[in-house]
Amino acid sequence: QVQLVESGGGLVQPGGSLRLSCAASRSIFSIGAMGWYRQGPGKQRYLVATVTSRGSTNYADSVKGRFTISLDDAKNTVYLQMNSLKPEDTAVYYCYALSGGVNYWGKGTLVTVSS
């Protein structure tokens, strides 16, 4: 099993930046892949960014060039650096891990982009 704890959400003005963190209970190299989903008000949850244990990344078109996912295996932590935030980025962001064919989820952290 994998336990995930997110942090770093909050209120930010349009154009601002936030960094989300997701701490895993074991080594990322033993997990395989991690990433972030988000779910906005009245919307379905969808994939924002992923990173594999080898460092390969993938992004949703809506965040390409603005968001960067990275990992620090020494800290068992995955980060999502979010720049040039827009009101439509407002959502609960969920960290996930894919290990052994099973998805594990964090409880989510709220990001609100508003002036």
PDB file of C-alpha atoms in Angstrom:
ATOM      1  CA  GLN A   1       0.000   0.000   0.000  1.00  0.00           C
ATOM      2  CA  VAL A   2       0.900   3.646  -0.426  1.00  0.00           C
ATOM      3  CA  GLN A   3      -0.204   6.508   1.805  1.00  0.00           C
ATOM      4  CA  LEU A   4      -0.161   9.985   0.278  1.00  0.00           C
ATOM      5  CA  VAL A   5      -0.312  13.353   2.021  1.00  0.00           C
ATOM      6  CA  GLU A   6      -0.756  16.548   0.032  1.00  0.00           C
ATOM      7  CA  SER A   7       0.076  20.082   1.107  1.00  0.00           C
ATOM      8  CA  GLY A   8       0.528  23.528  -0.382  1.00  0.00           C
ATOM      9  CA  GLY A   9      -2.950  24.530  -1.489  1.00  0.00           C
ATOM     10  CA  GLY A  10      -4.474  27.891  -0.752  1.00  0.00           C
ATOM     11  CA  LEU A  11      -5.796  31.135  -2.152  1.00  0.00           C
ATOM     12  CA  VAL A  12      -3.804  32.916  -4.842  1.00  0.00           C
ATOM     13  CA  GLN A  13      -4.514  35.781  -7.213  1.00  0.00           C
ATOM     14  CA  PRO A  14      -4.688  35.254 -10.975  1.00  0.00           C
ATOM     15  CA  GLY A  15      -1.182  35.198 -12.409  1.00  0.00           C
ATOM     16  CA  GLY A  16       0.282  33.963  -9.157  1.00  0.00           C
ATOM     17  CA  SER A  17       2.084  30.744  -8.274  1.00  0.00           C
ATOM     18  CA  LEU A  18       1.725  27.856  -5.854  1.00  0.00           C
ATOM     19  CA  ARG A  19       3.664  24.676  -5.248  1.00  0.00           C
ATOM     20  CA  LEU A  20       1.865  21.530  -4.181  1.00  0.00           C
ATOM     21  CA  SER A  21       3.669  18.703  -2.426  1.00  0.00           C
ATOM     22  CA  CYS A  22       2.730  15.045  -2.101  1.00  0.00           C
ATOM     23  CA  ALA A  23       4.640  12.925   0.370  1.00  0.00           C
ATOM     24  CA  ALA A  24       4.492   9.166  -0.198  1.00  0.00           C
ATOM     25  CA  SER A  25       4.928   6.516   2.471  1.00  0.00           C
ATOM     26  CA  ARG A  26       7.599   4.699   0.469  1.00  0.00           C
ATOM     27  CA  SER A  27      10.176   5.228  -2.228  1.00  0.00           C
ATOM     28  CA  ILE A  28       8.902   6.614  -5.481  1.00  0.00           C
ATOM     29  CA  PHE A  29      11.138   4.174  -7.335  1.00  0.00           C
ATOM     30  CA  SER A  30       9.183   1.343  -5.725  1.00  0.00           C
ATOM     31  CA  ILE A  31       5.869   2.903  -6.777  1.00  0.00           C
ATOM     32  CA  GLY A  32       6.237   3.401 -10.507  1.00  0.00           C
ATOM     33  CA  ALA A  33       4.258   6.510 -11.319  1.00  0.00           C
ATOM     34  CA  MET A  34       2.714   9.422  -9.478  1.00  0.00           C
ATOM     35  CA  GLY A  35       0.813  12.496 -10.455  1.00  0.00           C
ATOM     36  CA  TRP A  36      -1.960  14.943  -9.857  1.00  0.00           C
ATOM     37  CA  TYR A  37      -5.625  15.042 -10.761  1.00  0.00           C
ATOM     38  CA  ARG A  38      -7.964  17.907 -10.115  1.00  0.00           C
ATOM     39  CA  GLN A  39     -11.696  18.355  -9.721  1.00  0.00           C
ATOM     40  CA  GLY A  40     -13.266  21.755 -10.149  1.00  0.00           C
ATOM     41  CA  PRO A  41     -16.719  22.764  -8.863  1.00  0.00           C
ATOM     42  CA  GLY A  42     -19.350  20.747 -10.700  1.00  0.00           C
ATOM     43  CA  LYS A  43     -16.742  19.062 -12.870  1.00  0.00           C
ATOM     44  CA  GLN A  44     -15.302  15.609 -13.231  1.00  0.00           C
ATOM     45  CA  ARG A  45     -11.872  14.725 -11.925  1.00  0.00           C
ATOM     46  CA  TYR A  46      -9.231  14.699 -14.626  1.00  0.00           C
ATOM     47  CA  LEU A  47      -5.518  14.172 -14.960  1.00  0.00           C
ATOM     48  CA  VAL A  48      -3.265  17.221 -14.699  1.00  0.00           C
ATOM     49  CA  ALA A  49       0.267  15.808 -14.747  1.00  0.00           C
ATOM     50  CA  THR A  50       2.163  12.567 -14.238  1.00  0.00           C
ATOM     51  CA  VAL A  51       5.750  11.549 -13.617  1.00  0.00           C
ATOM     52  CA  THR A  52       7.237   8.078 -13.707  1.00  0.00           C
ATOM     53  CA  SER A  53       9.988   6.800 -11.443  1.00  0.00           C
ATOM     54  CA  ARG A  54      12.339   7.287 -14.417  1.00  0.00           C
ATOM     55  CA  GLY A  55      11.393  10.949 -14.669  1.00  0.00           C
ATOM     56  CA  SER A  56       9.152  10.869 -17.740  1.00  0.00           C
ATOM     57  CA  THR A  57       6.430  13.480 -17.525  1.00  0.00           C
ATOM     58  CA  ASN A  58       3.084  14.152 -19.161  1.00  0.00           C
ATOM     59  CA  TYR A  59       0.729  17.114 -18.892  1.00  0.00           C
ATOM     60  CA  ALA A  60      -2.826  18.034 -19.732  1.00  0.00           C
ATOM     61  CA  ASP A  61      -2.948  20.530 -22.605  1.00  0.00           C
ATOM     62  CA  SER A  62      -4.593  23.106 -20.359  1.00  0.00           C
ATOM     63  CA  VAL A  63      -1.535  23.326 -18.076  1.00  0.00           C
ATOM     64  CA  LYS A  64       1.364  22.794 -20.475  1.00  0.00           C
ATOM     65  CA  GLY A  65       3.930  25.559 -20.156  1.00  0.00           C
ATOM     66  CA  ARG A  66       2.499  26.691 -16.813  1.00  0.00           C
ATOM     67  CA  PHE A  67       2.752  23.660 -14.519  1.00  0.00           C
ATOM     68  CA  THR A  68       5.806  21.536 -13.806  1.00  0.00           C
ATOM     69  CA  ILE A  69       5.799  18.169 -12.051  1.00  0.00           C
ATOM     70  CA  SER A  70       8.954  16.909 -10.391  1.00  0.00           C
ATOM     71  CA  LEU A  71      10.059  14.345  -7.863  1.00  0.00           C
ATOM     72  CA  ASP A  72      12.523  14.118  -5.017  1.00  0.00           C
ATOM     73  CA  ASP A  73      13.086  10.480  -4.263  1.00  0.00           C
ATOM     74  CA  ALA A  74      15.224  11.230  -1.224  1.00  0.00           C
ATOM     75  CA  LYS A  75      12.122  12.794   0.340  1.00  0.00           C
ATOM     76  CA  ASN A  76       9.591  10.419  -1.277  1.00  0.00           C
ATOM     77  CA  THR A  77       7.870  13.564  -2.508  1.00  0.00           C
ATOM     78  CA  VAL A  78       6.326  14.735  -5.767  1.00  0.00           C
ATOM     79  CA  TYR A  79       5.818  18.417  -6.454  1.00  0.00           C
ATOM     80  CA  LEU A  80       3.542  20.363  -8.754  1.00  0.00           C
ATOM     81  CA  GLN A  81       4.805  23.866  -9.446  1.00  0.00           C
ATOM     82  CA  MET A  82       1.921  25.946 -10.755  1.00  0.00           C
ATOM     83  CA  ASN A  83       2.652  29.295 -12.395  1.00  0.00           C
ATOM     84  CA  SER A  84       0.484  31.833 -14.206  1.00  0.00           C
ATOM     85  CA  LEU A  85      -2.556  30.536 -12.396  1.00  0.00           C
ATOM     86  CA  LYS A  86      -5.989  31.228 -13.812  1.00  0.00           C
ATOM     87  CA  PRO A  87      -9.420  31.228 -12.160  1.00  0.00           C
ATOM     88  CA  GLU A  88     -10.240  28.074 -14.102  1.00  0.00           C
ATOM     89  CA  ASP A  89      -7.421  26.303 -12.248  1.00  0.00           C
ATOM     90  CA  THR A  90      -9.550  26.498  -9.113  1.00  0.00           C
ATOM     91  CA  ALA A  91     -10.098  22.925  -7.948  1.00  0.00           C
ATOM     92  CA  VAL A  92      -9.309  20.311  -5.370  1.00  0.00           C
ATOM     93  CA  TYR A  93      -6.005  18.757  -6.395  1.00  0.00           C
ATOM     94  CA  TYR A  94      -5.507  15.083  -5.637  1.00  0.00           C
ATOM     95  CA  CYS A  95      -2.211  13.287  -5.589  1.00  0.00           C
ATOM     96  CA  TYR A  96      -2.225   9.739  -6.873  1.00  0.00           C
ATOM     97  CA  ALA A  97       0.194   6.844  -7.096  1.00  0.00           C
ATOM     98  CA  LEU A  98       0.031   3.846  -9.402  1.00  0.00           C
ATOM     99  CA  SER A  99       1.670   0.772  -7.973  1.00  0.00           C
ATOM    100  CA  GLY A 100       1.119  -2.856  -8.865  1.00  0.00           C
ATOM    101  CA  GLY A 101      -1.887  -1.935 -10.971  1.00  0.00           C
ATOM    102  CA  VAL A 102      -3.611  -0.180  -8.067  1.00  0.00           C
ATOM    103  CA  ASN A 103      -4.344   3.560  -7.810  1.00  0.00           C
ATOM    104  CA  TYR A 104      -3.833   5.201  -4.433  1.00  0.00           C
ATOM    105  CA  TRP A 105      -5.184   8.649  -3.603  1.00  0.00           C
ATOM    106  CA  GLY A 106      -4.483  11.462  -1.225  1.00  0.00           C
ATOM    107  CA  LYS A 107      -7.313  13.379   0.435  1.00  0.00           C
ATOM    108  CA  GLY A 108      -6.834  16.426  -1.759  1.00  0.00           C
ATOM    109  CA  THR A 109      -5.818  20.030  -1.280  1.00  0.00           C
ATOM    110  CA  LEU A 110      -7.898  23.017  -2.367  1.00  0.00           C
ATOM    111  CA  VAL A 111      -6.473  25.599  -4.743  1.00  0.00           C
ATOM    112  CA  THR A 112      -8.502  28.761  -5.227  1.00  0.00           C
ATOM    113  CA  VAL A 113      -7.488  31.313  -7.843  1.00  0.00           C
ATOM    114  CA  SER A 114      -9.368  34.533  -7.299  1.00  0.00           C
ATOM    115  CA  SER A 115      -8.834  38.253  -6.966  1.00  0.00           C
TER     116      SER A 115
END
